[in-house]
JSON list of C-alpha atoms in Angstrom, two decimals:
[
{"chain": "A", "resi": 247, "resn": "UNK", "atom": "CA", "xyz": [-0.23, 0.36, 0.23]},
{"chain": "A", "resi": 248, "resn": "UNK", "atom": "CA", "xyz": [3.05, 2.49, 0.61]},
{"chain": "A", "resi": 249, "resn": "UNK", "atom": "CA", "xyz": [3.43, 2.90, -3.66]},
{"chain": "A", "resi": 250, "resn": "UNK", "atom": "CA", "xyz": [-0.03, 4.38, -3.64]},
{"chain": "A", "resi": 251, "resn": "UNK", "atom": "CA", "xyz": [0.61, 7.17, -1.18]},
{"chain": "A", "resi": 252, "resn": "UNK", "atom": "CA", "xyz": [2.63, 8.75, -4.25]},
{"chain": "A", "resi": 253, "resn": "UNK", "atom": "CA", "xyz": [1.72, 10.23, -7.36]},
{"chain": "A", "resi": 254, "resn": "UNK", "atom": "CA", "xyz": [4.26, 8.56, -9.39]},
{"chain": "A", "resi": 255, "resn": "UNK", "atom": "CA", "xyz": [3.34, 5.06, -7.52]},
{"chain": "A", "resi": 256, "resn": "UNK", "atom": "CA", "xyz": [6.05, 4.58, -5.61]},
{"chain": "A", "resi": 257, "resn": "UNK", "atom": "CA", "xyz": [9.69, 6.12, -5.19]},
{"chain": "A", "resi": 258, "resn": "UNK", "atom": "CA", "xyz": [11.64, 8.30, -7.70]},
{"chain": "A", "resi": 259, "resn": "UNK", "atom": "CA", "xyz": [14.72, 6.28, -9.53]},
{"chain": "A", "resi": 260, "resn": "UNK", "atom": "CA", "xyz": [18.10, 7.17, -7.63]},
{"chain": "A", "resi": 261, "resn": "UNK", "atom": "CA", "xyz": [16.52, 8.72, -4.60]},
{"chain": "A", "resi": 262, "resn": "UNK", "atom": "CA", "xyz": [17.16, 8.22, -1.23]},
{"chain": "A", "resi": 263, "resn": "UNK", "atom": "CA", "xyz": [14.55, 7.72, 1.62]},
{"chain": "A", "resi": 264, "resn": "UNK", "atom": "CA", "xyz": [14.56, 7.83, 5.11]},
{"chain": "A", "resi": 265, "resn": "UNK", "atom": "CA", "xyz": [12.39, 5.53, 7.46]},
{"chain": "A", "resi": 266, "resn": "UNK", "atom": "CA", "xyz": [12.38, 7.28, 10.98]},
{"chain": "A", "resi": 267, "resn": "UNK", "atom": "CA", "xyz": [10.72, 6.17, 14.04]},
{"chain": "A", "resi": 268, "resn": "UNK", "atom": "CA", "xyz": [9.94, 4.55, 17.42]},
{"chain": "A", "resi": 269, "resn": "UNK", "atom": "CA", "xyz": [11.22, 1.13, 18.43]},
{"chain": "A", "resi": 270, "resn": "UNK", "atom": "CA", "xyz": [8.56, -1.43, 17.27]},
{"chain": "A", "resi": 271, "resn": "UNK", "atom": "CA", "xyz": [6.99, 0.91, 14.60]},
{"chain": "A", "resi": 272, "resn": "UNK", "atom": "CA", "xyz": [8.01, -1.40, 11.67]},
{"chain": "A", "resi": 273, "resn": "UNK", "atom": "CA", "xyz": [10.99, 0.50, 10.14]},
{"chain": "A", "resi": 274, "resn": "UNK", "atom": "CA", "xyz": [13.25, -2.95, 9.93]},
{"chain": "A", "resi": 275, "resn": "UNK", "atom": "CA", "xyz": [10.01, -4.54, 8.19]},
{"chain": "A", "resi": 276, "resn": "UNK", "atom": "CA", "xyz": [9.80, -1.83, 5.46]},
{"chain": "A", "resi": 277, "resn": "UNK", "atom": "CA", "xyz": [13.03, -2.60, 4.76]},
{"chain": "A", "resi": 278, "resn": "UNK", "atom": "CA", "xyz": [12.88, -5.89, 4.14]},
{"chain": "A", "resi": 279, "resn": "UNK", "atom": "CA", "xyz": [10.06, -5.83, 1.68]},
{"chain": "A", "resi": 280, "resn": "UNK", "atom": "CA", "xyz": [11.56, -2.85, -0.11]},
{"chain": "A", "resi": 281, "resn": "UNK", "atom": "CA", "xyz": [14.47, -5.74, -0.88]},
{"chain": "A", "resi": 282, "resn": "UNK", "atom": "CA", "xyz": [12.21, -8.72, -1.54]},
{"chain": "A", "resi": 283, "resn": "UNK", "atom": "CA", "xyz": [9.81, -7.14, -3.58]},
{"chain": "A", "resi": 284, "resn": "UNK", "atom": "CA", "xyz": [12.08, -5.68, -5.46]},
{"chain": "A", "resi": 285, "resn": "UNK", "atom": "CA", "xyz": [13.75, -9.04, -6.77]},
{"chain": "A", "resi": 286, "resn": "UNK", "atom": "CA", "xyz": [10.43, -11.03, -6.37]},
{"chain": "A", "resi": 287, "resn": "UNK", "atom": "CA", "xyz": [8.05, -8.15, -8.08]},
{"chain": "A", "resi": 288, "resn": "UNK", "atom": "CA", "xyz": [10.30, -6.92, -10.46]},
{"chain": "A", "resi": 289, "resn": "UNK", "atom": "CA", "xyz": [13.35, -8.76, -10.57]},
{"chain": "A", "resi": 290, "resn": "UNK", "atom": "CA", "xyz": [16.00, -6.18, -9.13]},
{"chain": "A", "resi": 291, "resn": "UNK", "atom": "CA", "xyz": [18.53, -6.67, -7.39]},
{"chain": "A", "resi": 292, "resn": "UNK", "atom": "CA", "xyz": [19.30, -5.43, -4.00]},
{"chain": "A", "resi": 293, "resn": "UNK", "atom": "CA", "xyz": [21.36, -5.42, -1.00]},
{"chain": "A", "resi": 294, "resn": "UNK", "atom": "CA", "xyz": [20.00, -5.79, 2.80]},
{"chain": "A", "resi": 295, "resn": "UNK", "atom": "CA", "xyz": [22.51, -4.20, 5.31]},
{"chain": "A", "resi": 296, "resn": "UNK", "atom": "CA", "xyz": [22.09, -4.68, 8.92]},
{"chain": "A", "resi": 297, "resn": "UNK", "atom": "CA", "xyz": [24.12, -2.62, 11.60]},
{"chain": "A", "resi": 298, "resn": "UNK", "atom": "CA", "xyz": [22.07, -4.19, 14.92]},
{"chain": "A", "resi": 299, "resn": "UNK", "atom": "CA", "xyz": [20.96, -8.00, 13.82]},
{"chain": "A", "resi": 300, "resn": "UNK", "atom": "CA", "xyz": [22.73, -10.68, 12.82]},
{"chain": "A", "resi": 301, "resn": "UNK", "atom": "CA", "xyz": [22.55, -11.95, 8.68]},
{"chain": "A", "resi": 302, "resn": "UNK", "atom": "CA", "xyz": [20.87, -15.29, 9.81]},
{"chain": "A", "resi": 303, "resn": "UNK", "atom": "CA", "xyz": [18.48, -13.39, 12.13]},
{"chain": "A", "resi": 304, "resn": "UNK", "atom": "CA", "xyz": [17.26, -11.25, 9.43]},
{"chain": "A", "resi": 305, "resn": "UNK", "atom": "CA", "xyz": [16.95, -14.14, 7.25]},
{"chain": "A", "resi": 306, "resn": "UNK", "atom": "CA", "xyz": [14.91, -15.72, 10.30]},
{"chain": "A", "resi": 307, "resn": "UNK", "atom": "CA", "xyz": [12.11, -12.52, 10.90]},
{"chain": "A", "resi": 308, "resn": "UNK", "atom": "CA", "xyz": [12.26, -11.97, 7.02]},
{"chain": "A", "resi": 309, "resn": "UNK", "atom": "CA", "xyz": [10.50, -15.43, 6.56]},
{"chain": "A", "resi": 310, "resn": "UNK", "atom": "CA", "xyz": [8.37, -15.36, 9.98]},
{"chain": "A", "resi": 311, "resn": "UNK", "atom": "CA", "xyz": [6.64, -12.66, 7.52]},
{"chain": "A", "resi": 312, "resn": "UNK", "atom": "CA", "xyz": [6.34, -14.74, 4.39]},
{"chain": "A", "resi": 313, "resn": "UNK", "atom": "CA", "xyz": [9.78, -13.29, 3.03]},
{"chain": "A", "resi": 314, "resn": "UNK", "atom": "CA", "xyz": [12.29, -16.25, 1.99]},
{"chain": "A", "resi": 315, "resn": "UNK", "atom": "CA", "xyz": [15.50, -15.02, 0.80]},
{"chain": "A", "resi": 316, "resn": "UNK", "atom": "CA", "xyz": [17.15, -18.29, -0.02]},
{"chain": "A", "resi": 317, "resn": "UNK", "atom": "CA", "xyz": [16.40, -18.44, -3.62]},
{"chain": "A", "resi": 318, "resn": "UNK", "atom": "CA", "xyz": [17.40, -14.51, -4.42]},
{"chain": "A", "resi": 319, "resn": "UNK", "atom": "CA", "xyz": [20.44, -15.18, -2.32]},
{"chain": "A", "resi": 320, "resn": "UNK", "atom": "CA", "xyz": [21.39, -18.31, -3.75]},
{"chain": "A", "resi": 321, "resn": "UNK", "atom": "CA", "xyz": [20.90, -16.50, -7.80]},
{"chain": "A", "resi": 322, "resn": "UNK", "atom": "CA", "xyz": [22.66, -13.64, -6.30]},
{"chain": "A", "resi": 323, "resn": "UNK", "atom": "CA", "xyz": [19.67, -10.95, -6.80]},
{"chain": "A", "resi": 324, "resn": "UNK", "atom": "CA", "xyz": [19.41, -10.43, -3.15]},
{"chain": "A", "resi": 325, "resn": "UNK", "atom": "CA", "xyz": [22.62, -9.73, -1.03]},
{"chain": "A", "resi": 326, "resn": "UNK", "atom": "CA", "xyz": [22.28, -9.52, 2.97]},
{"chain": "A", "resi": 327, "resn": "UNK", "atom": "CA", "xyz": [25.24, -7.90, 4.44]},
{"chain": "A", "resi": 328, "resn": "UNK", "atom": "CA", "xyz": [26.70, -7.12, 8.05]},
{"chain": "A", "resi": 329, "resn": "UNK", "atom": "CA", "xyz": [28.20, -4.26, 8.77]},
{"chain": "A", "resi": 330, "resn": "UNK", "atom": "CA", "xyz": [30.43, -4.36, 11.98]},
{"chain": "A", "resi": 331, "resn": "UNK", "atom": "CA", "xyz": [29.82, -0.70, 13.83]},
{"chain": "A", "resi": 332, "resn": "UNK", "atom": "CA", "xyz": [32.64, 0.48, 15.58]},
{"chain": "A", "resi": 333, "resn": "UNK", "atom": "CA", "xyz": [33.78, 4.15, 17.00]},
{"chain": "A", "resi": 334, "resn": "UNK", "atom": "CA", "xyz": [34.48, 6.48, 14.45]},
{"chain": "A", "resi": 335, "resn": "UNK", "atom": "CA", "xyz": [33.51, 4.03, 11.39]},
{"chain": "A", "resi": 336, "resn": "UNK", "atom": "CA", "xyz": [33.53, 4.90, 8.03]},
{"chain": "A", "resi": 337, "resn": "UNK", "atom": "CA", "xyz": [29.66, 5.32, 6.50]},
{"chain": "A", "resi": 338, "resn": "UNK", "atom": "CA", "xyz": [30.61, 3.21, 3.43]},
{"chain": "A", "resi": 339, "resn": "UNK", "atom": "CA", "xyz": [32.59, -0.09, 4.43]},
{"chain": "A", "resi": 340, "resn": "UNK", "atom": "CA", "xyz": [34.85, -1.73, 1.63]},
{"chain": "A", "resi": 341, "resn": "UNK", "atom": "CA", "xyz": [32.46, -4.45, 1.35]},
{"chain": "A", "resi": 342, "resn": "UNK", "atom": "CA", "xyz": [29.53, -2.16, 0.90]},
{"chain": "A", "resi": 343, "resn": "UNK", "atom": "CA", "xyz": [31.19, 0.02, -1.79]},
{"chain": "A", "resi": 344, "resn": "UNK", "atom": "CA", "xyz": [31.76, -3.28, -3.36]},
{"chain": "A", "resi": 345, "resn": "UNK", "atom": "CA", "xyz": [28.10, -4.25, -3.50]},
{"chain": "A", "resi": 346, "resn": "UNK", "atom": "CA", "xyz": [26.67, -0.91, -4.38]},
{"chain": "A", "resi": 347, "resn": "UNK", "atom": "CA", "xyz": [29.38, -1.03, -7.57]},
{"chain": "A", "resi": 348, "resn": "UNK", "atom": "CA", "xyz": [27.48, -4.47, -8.54]},
{"chain": "A", "resi": 349, "resn": "UNK", "atom": "CA", "xyz": [25.94, -3.03, -12.39]},
{"chain": "A", "resi": 350, "resn": "UNK", "atom": "CA", "xyz": [22.98, -5.58, -11.23]},
{"chain": "A", "resi": 351, "resn": "UNK", "atom": "CA", "xyz": [21.90, -3.52, -7.86]},
{"chain": "A", "resi": 352, "resn": "UNK", "atom": "CA", "xyz": [19.20, -1.47, -8.29]},
{"chain": "A", "resi": 353, "resn": "UNK", "atom": "CA", "xyz": [18.05, -1.37, -4.57]},
{"chain": "A", "resi": 354, "resn": "UNK", "atom": "CA", "xyz": [19.89, -0.58, -1.40]},
{"chain": "A", "resi": 355, "resn": "UNK", "atom": "CA", "xyz": [18.42, -0.92, 2.21]},
{"chain": "A", "resi": 356, "resn": "UNK", "atom": "CA", "xyz": [20.35, -0.10, 5.59]},
{"chain": "A", "resi": 357, "resn": "UNK", "atom": "CA", "xyz": [18.50, -0.99, 9.03]},
{"chain": "A", "resi": 358, "resn": "UNK", "atom": "CA", "xyz": [19.98, 1.30, 10.70]},
{"chain": "A", "resi": 359, "resn": "UNK", "atom": "CA", "xyz": [21.31, 4.14, 10.63]},
{"chain": "A", "resi": 360, "resn": "UNK", "atom": "CA", "xyz": [21.61, 5.07, 14.40]},
{"chain": "A", "resi": 361, "resn": "UNK", "atom": "CA", "xyz": [24.18, 3.30, 15.70]},
{"chain": "A", "resi": 362, "resn": "UNK", "atom": "CA", "xyz": [26.99, 5.02, 13.04]},
{"chain": "A", "resi": 363, "resn": "UNK", "atom": "CA", "xyz": [25.35, 8.05, 14.65]},
{"chain": "A", "resi": 364, "resn": "UNK", "atom": "CA", "xyz": [26.05, 7.16, 18.04]},
{"chain": "A", "resi": 365, "resn": "UNK", "atom": "CA", "xyz": [29.63, 5.83, 17.63]},
{"chain": "A", "resi": 366, "resn": "UNK", "atom": "CA", "xyz": [30.50, 8.59, 15.61]},
{"chain": "A", "resi": 367, "resn": "UNK", "atom": "CA", "xyz": [33.76, 10.89, 17.07]},
{"chain": "A", "resi": 368, "resn": "UNK", "atom": "CA", "xyz": [32.28, 13.97, 15.48]},
{"chain": "A", "resi": 369, "resn": "UNK", "atom": "CA", "xyz": [28.38, 14.89, 14.54]},
{"chain": "A", "resi": 370, "resn": "UNK", "atom": "CA", "xyz": [29.44, 17.17, 12.61]},
{"chain": "A", "resi": 371, "resn": "UNK", "atom": "CA", "xyz": [31.57, 15.01, 10.26]},
{"chain": "A", "resi": 372, "resn": "UNK", "atom": "CA", "xyz": [29.23, 12.28, 10.55]},
{"chain": "A", "resi": 373, "resn": "UNK", "atom": "CA", "xyz": [26.41, 14.15, 9.09]},
{"chain": "A", "resi": 374, "resn": "UNK", "atom": "CA", "xyz": [29.37, 15.32, 6.06]},
{"chain": "A", "resi": 375, "resn": "UNK", "atom": "CA", "xyz": [30.01, 11.25, 5.63]},
{"chain": "A", "resi": 376, "resn": "UNK", "atom": "CA", "xyz": [26.33, 10.64, 5.43]},
{"chain": "A", "resi": 377, "resn": "UNK", "atom": "CA", "xyz": [25.56, 13.40, 2.42]},
{"chain": "A", "resi": 378, "resn": "UNK", "atom": "CA", "xyz": [28.35, 12.18, 0.73]},
{"chain": "A", "resi": 379, "resn": "UNK", "atom": "CA", "xyz": [27.29, 8.72, 1.32]},
{"chain": "A", "resi": 380, "resn": "UNK", "atom": "CA", "xyz": [23.97, 9.41, 0.06]},
{"chain": "A", "resi": 381, "resn": "UNK", "atom": "CA", "xyz": [25.29, 11.27, -3.33]},
{"chain": "A", "resi": 382, "resn": "UNK", "atom": "CA", "xyz": [27.50, 7.98, -4.18]},
{"chain": "A", "resi": 383, "resn": "UNK", "atom": "CA", "xyz": [24.81, 5.61, -3.73]},
{"chain": "A", "resi": 384, "resn": "UNK", "atom": "CA", "xyz": [22.89, 8.26, -6.87]},
{"chain": "A", "resi": 385, "resn": "UNK", "atom": "CA", "xyz": [25.74, 8.07, -8.31]},
{"chain": "A", "resi": 386, "resn": "UNK", "atom": "CA", "xyz": [25.65, 4.35, -9.07]},
{"chain": "A", "resi": 387, "resn": "UNK", "atom": "CA", "xyz": [21.79, 4.43, -10.03]},
{"chain": "A", "resi": 388, "resn": "UNK", "atom": "CA", "xyz": [20.57, 3.07, -7.02]},
{"chain": "A", "resi": 389, "resn": "UNK", "atom": "CA", "xyz": [17.28, 3.68, -4.82]},
{"chain": "A", "resi": 390, "resn": "UNK", "atom": "CA", "xyz": [17.66, 3.78, -1.42]},
{"chain": "A", "resi": 391, "resn": "UNK", "atom": "CA", "xyz": [15.88, 3.33, 1.90]},
{"chain": "A", "resi": 392, "resn": "UNK", "atom": "CA", "xyz": [17.35, 3.67, 5.25]},
{"chain": "A", "resi": 393, "resn": "UNK", "atom": "CA", "xyz": [15.95, 3.43, 8.52]},
{"chain": "A", "resi": 394, "resn": "UNK", "atom": "CA", "xyz": [16.46, 5.43, 11.87]},
{"chain": "A", "resi": 395, "resn": "UNK", "atom": "CA", "xyz": [15.57, 5.93, 15.38]},
{"chain": "A", "resi": 396, "resn": "UNK", "atom": "CA", "xyz": [13.60, 8.91, 16.53]},
{"chain": "A", "resi": 397, "resn": "UNK", "atom": "CA", "xyz": [12.90, 9.59, 20.13]},
{"chain": "A", "resi": 398, "resn": "UNK", "atom": "CA", "xyz": [9.94, 11.48, 19.42]},
{"chain": "A", "resi": 399, "resn": "UNK", "atom": "CA", "xyz": [6.91, 10.58, 17.09]},
{"chain": "A", "resi": 400, "resn": "UNK", "atom": "CA", "xyz": [4.56, 12.99, 18.39]},
{"chain": "A", "resi": 401, "resn": "UNK", "atom": "CA", "xyz": [3.02, 13.76, 14.83]},
{"chain": "A", "resi": 402, "resn": "UNK", "atom": "CA", "xyz": [1.06, 17.22, 15.72]},
{"chain": "A", "resi": 403, "resn": "UNK", "atom": "CA", "xyz": [4.99, 18.22, 17.06]},
{"chain": "A", "resi": 404, "resn": "UNK", "atom": "CA", "xyz": [7.76, 16.47, 15.35]},
{"chain": "A", "resi": 405, "resn": "UNK", "atom": "CA", "xyz": [11.21, 17.73, 16.25]},
{"chain": "A", "resi": 406, "resn": "UNK", "atom": "CA", "xyz": [13.48, 16.82, 13.27]},
{"chain": "A", "resi": 407, "resn": "UNK", "atom": "CA", "xyz": [16.93, 16.10, 13.29]},
{"chain": "A", "resi": 408, "resn": "UNK", "atom": "CA", "xyz": [19.84, 17.18, 11.05]},
{"chain": "A", "resi": 409, "resn": "UNK", "atom": "CA", "xyz": [19.73, 13.76, 9.01]},
{"chain": "A", "resi": 410, "resn": "UNK", "atom": "CA", "xyz": [16.37, 14.39, 7.71]},
{"chain": "A", "resi": 411, "resn": "UNK", "atom": "CA", "xyz": [17.21, 17.10, 5.50]},
{"chain": "A", "resi": 412, "resn": "UNK", "atom": "CA", "xyz": [19.53, 15.13, 4.18]},
{"chain": "A", "resi": 413, "resn": "UNK", "atom": "CA", "xyz": [17.56, 12.85, 2.49]},
{"chain": "A", "resi": 414, "resn": "UNK", "atom": "CA", "xyz": [15.06, 13.09, -0.84]},
{"chain": "A", "resi": 415, "resn": "UNK", "atom": "CA", "xyz": [12.21, 11.38, 1.11]},
{"chain": "A", "resi": 416, "resn": "UNK", "atom": "CA", "xyz": [11.13, 11.34, 4.98]},
{"chain": "A", "resi": 417, "resn": "UNK", "atom": "CA", "xyz": [8.76, 8.94, 6.18]},
{"chain": "A", "resi": 418, "resn": "UNK", "atom": "CA", "xyz": [8.07, 8.95, 9.91]},
{"chain": "A", "resi": 419, "resn": "UNK", "atom": "CA", "xyz": [6.10, 5.54, 11.64]},
{"chain": "A", "resi": 420, "resn": "UNK", "atom": "CA", "xyz": [5.37, 5.71, 15.25]},
{"chain": "A", "resi": 421, "resn": "UNK", "atom": "CA", "xyz": [1.87, 4.87, 17.47]},
{"chain": "A", "resi": 422, "resn": "UNK", "atom": "CA", "xyz": [-1.27, 6.72, 18.08]},
{"chain": "A", "resi": 423, "resn": "UNK", "atom": "CA", "xyz": [-3.32, 6.00, 21.28]},
{"chain": "A", "resi": 424, "resn": "UNK", "atom": "CA", "xyz": [-6.70, 4.12, 19.88]},
{"chain": "A", "resi": 425, "resn": "UNK", "atom": "CA", "xyz": [-9.88, 3.14, 22.16]},
{"chain": "A", "resi": 426, "resn": "UNK", "atom": "CA", "xyz": [-7.89, -0.51, 22.49]},
{"chain": "A", "resi": 427, "resn": "UNK", "atom": "CA", "xyz": [-4.30, 0.91, 23.59]},
{"chain": "A", "resi": 428, "resn": "UNK", "atom": "CA", "xyz": [-2.41, 2.12, 20.29]},
{"chain": "A", "resi": 429, "resn": "UNK", "atom": "CA", "xyz": [-2.37, 1.95, 16.89]},
{"chain": "A", "resi": 430, "resn": "UNK", "atom": "CA", "xyz": [0.73, 1.97, 14.42]},
{"chain": "A", "resi": 431, "resn": "UNK", "atom": "CA", "xyz": [0.75, 4.97, 11.92]},
{"chain": "A", "resi": 432, "resn": "UNK", "atom": "CA", "xyz": [2.75, 5.87, 8.98]},
{"chain": "A", "resi": 433, "resn": "UNK", "atom": "CA", "xyz": [3.14, 9.03, 7.46]},
{"chain": "A", "resi": 434, "resn": "UNK", "atom": "CA", "xyz": [4.84, 10.84, 4.63]},
{"chain": "A", "resi": 435, "resn": "UNK", "atom": "CA", "xyz": [6.33, 13.83, 5.57]},
{"chain": "A", "resi": 436, "resn": "UNK", "atom": "CA", "xyz": [8.29, 14.72, 2.36]},
{"chain": "A", "resi": 437, "resn": "UNK", "atom": "CA", "xyz": [9.19, 13.30, -1.11]},
{"chain": "A", "resi": 438, "resn": "UNK", "atom": "CA", "xyz": [11.02, 15.49, -3.44]},
{"chain": "A", "resi": 439, "resn": "UNK", "atom": "CA", "xyz": [9.97, 15.44, -6.99]},
{"chain": "A", "resi": 440, "resn": "UNK", "atom": "CA", "xyz": [6.40, 14.24, -6.60]},
{"chain": "A", "resi": 441, "resn": "UNK", "atom": "CA", "xyz": [2.85, 14.58, -4.64]},
{"chain": "A", "resi": 442, "resn": "UNK", "atom": "CA", "xyz": [2.26, 12.23, -1.51]},
{"chain": "A", "resi": 443, "resn": "UNK", "atom": "CA", "xyz": [-0.73, 11.69, 0.57]},
{"chain": "A", "resi": 444, "resn": "UNK", "atom": "CA", "xyz": [-0.41, 14.44, 3.38]},
{"chain": "A", "resi": 445, "resn": "UNK", "atom": "CA", "xyz": [-2.59, 11.88, 5.77]},
{"chain": "A", "resi": 446, "resn": "UNK", "atom": "CA", "xyz": [-1.42, 9.46, 8.46]},
{"chain": "A", "resi": 447, "resn": "UNK", "atom": "CA", "xyz": [-2.47, 5.78, 7.50]},
{"chain": "A", "resi": 448, "resn": "UNK", "atom": "CA", "xyz": [-2.90, 2.69, 9.75]},
{"chain": "A", "resi": 449, "resn": "UNK", "atom": "CA", "xyz": [-0.38, 0.21, 9.22]},
{"chain": "A", "resi": 450, "resn": "UNK", "atom": "CA", "xyz": [-0.58, -3.51, 10.77]},
{"chain": "A", "resi": 451, "resn": "UNK", "atom": "CA", "xyz": [1.69, -6.48, 10.45]},
{"chain": "A", "resi": 452, "resn": "UNK", "atom": "CA", "xyz": [0.20, -9.43, 8.99]},
{"chain": "A", "resi": 453, "resn": "UNK", "atom": "CA", "xyz": [1.88, -12.76, 7.49]},
{"chain": "A", "resi": 454, "resn": "UNK", "atom": "CA", "xyz": [3.28, -11.09, 4.80]},
{"chain": "A", "resi": 455, "resn": "UNK", "atom": "CA", "xyz": [4.81, -7.93, 6.29]},
{"chain": "A", "resi": 456, "resn": "UNK", "atom": "CA", "xyz": [3.62, -4.25, 6.69]},
{"chain": "A", "resi": 457, "resn": "UNK", "atom": "CA", "xyz": [0.30, -3.99, 5.38]},
{"chain": "A", "resi": 458, "resn": "UNK", "atom": "CA", "xyz": [-0.68, 0.00, 4.90]},
{"chain": "A", "resi": 459, "resn": "UNK", "atom": "CA", "xyz": [-4.31, 0.92, 4.78]},
{"chain": "A", "resi": 460, "resn": "UNK", "atom": "CA", "xyz": [-5.44, 3.56, 2.77]},
{"chain": "A", "resi": 461, "resn": "UNK", "atom": "CA", "xyz": [-7.76, 6.43, 4.79]},
{"chain": "A", "resi": 462, "resn": "UNK", "atom": "CA", "xyz": [-11.51, 6.27, 4.00]}
]
């Protein structure tokens, strides 16, 4: 349902999209679906980068949500990479640099950016590296989705960080109180180059991943 929120029916090619939100909102699932459905529906090669979970754990979670990466990994259409995070680490480790230079890669998902920021030696230098990274990925004709944690997701008074302005698109995920407790929601804050929905959309975690419901 996410594609339908944009006039062009999806992301603009070579754009970079930041999916930001609180823990448990479903950000990691979006990253998995972005890479999996790119391969399954469009035959597009993708790289899924994990900075927190092991590769085995990513495969296990994805499979529990109906996304079995096995055959796509065997064919080379999908690569799952674990990037170890160290203090002052570069934004573009060598093995990731090699992966995105593969001519068959059209999609890149990084889950998540937050550990890089926490361990950055200099926050201003970190932001310069992020911008440089975004530009380099675009030069390889890759469309990128990146996740990040956001401490405050009050949709009526969102507190933006510097990283939010470095990406072409910003999607915010969080929870709103409902009569039964809390409801997961998603909103598109910005998307350069296309008109998009201005509504908050309910999101559910199903057996096939996240399902976004349009507002009636």
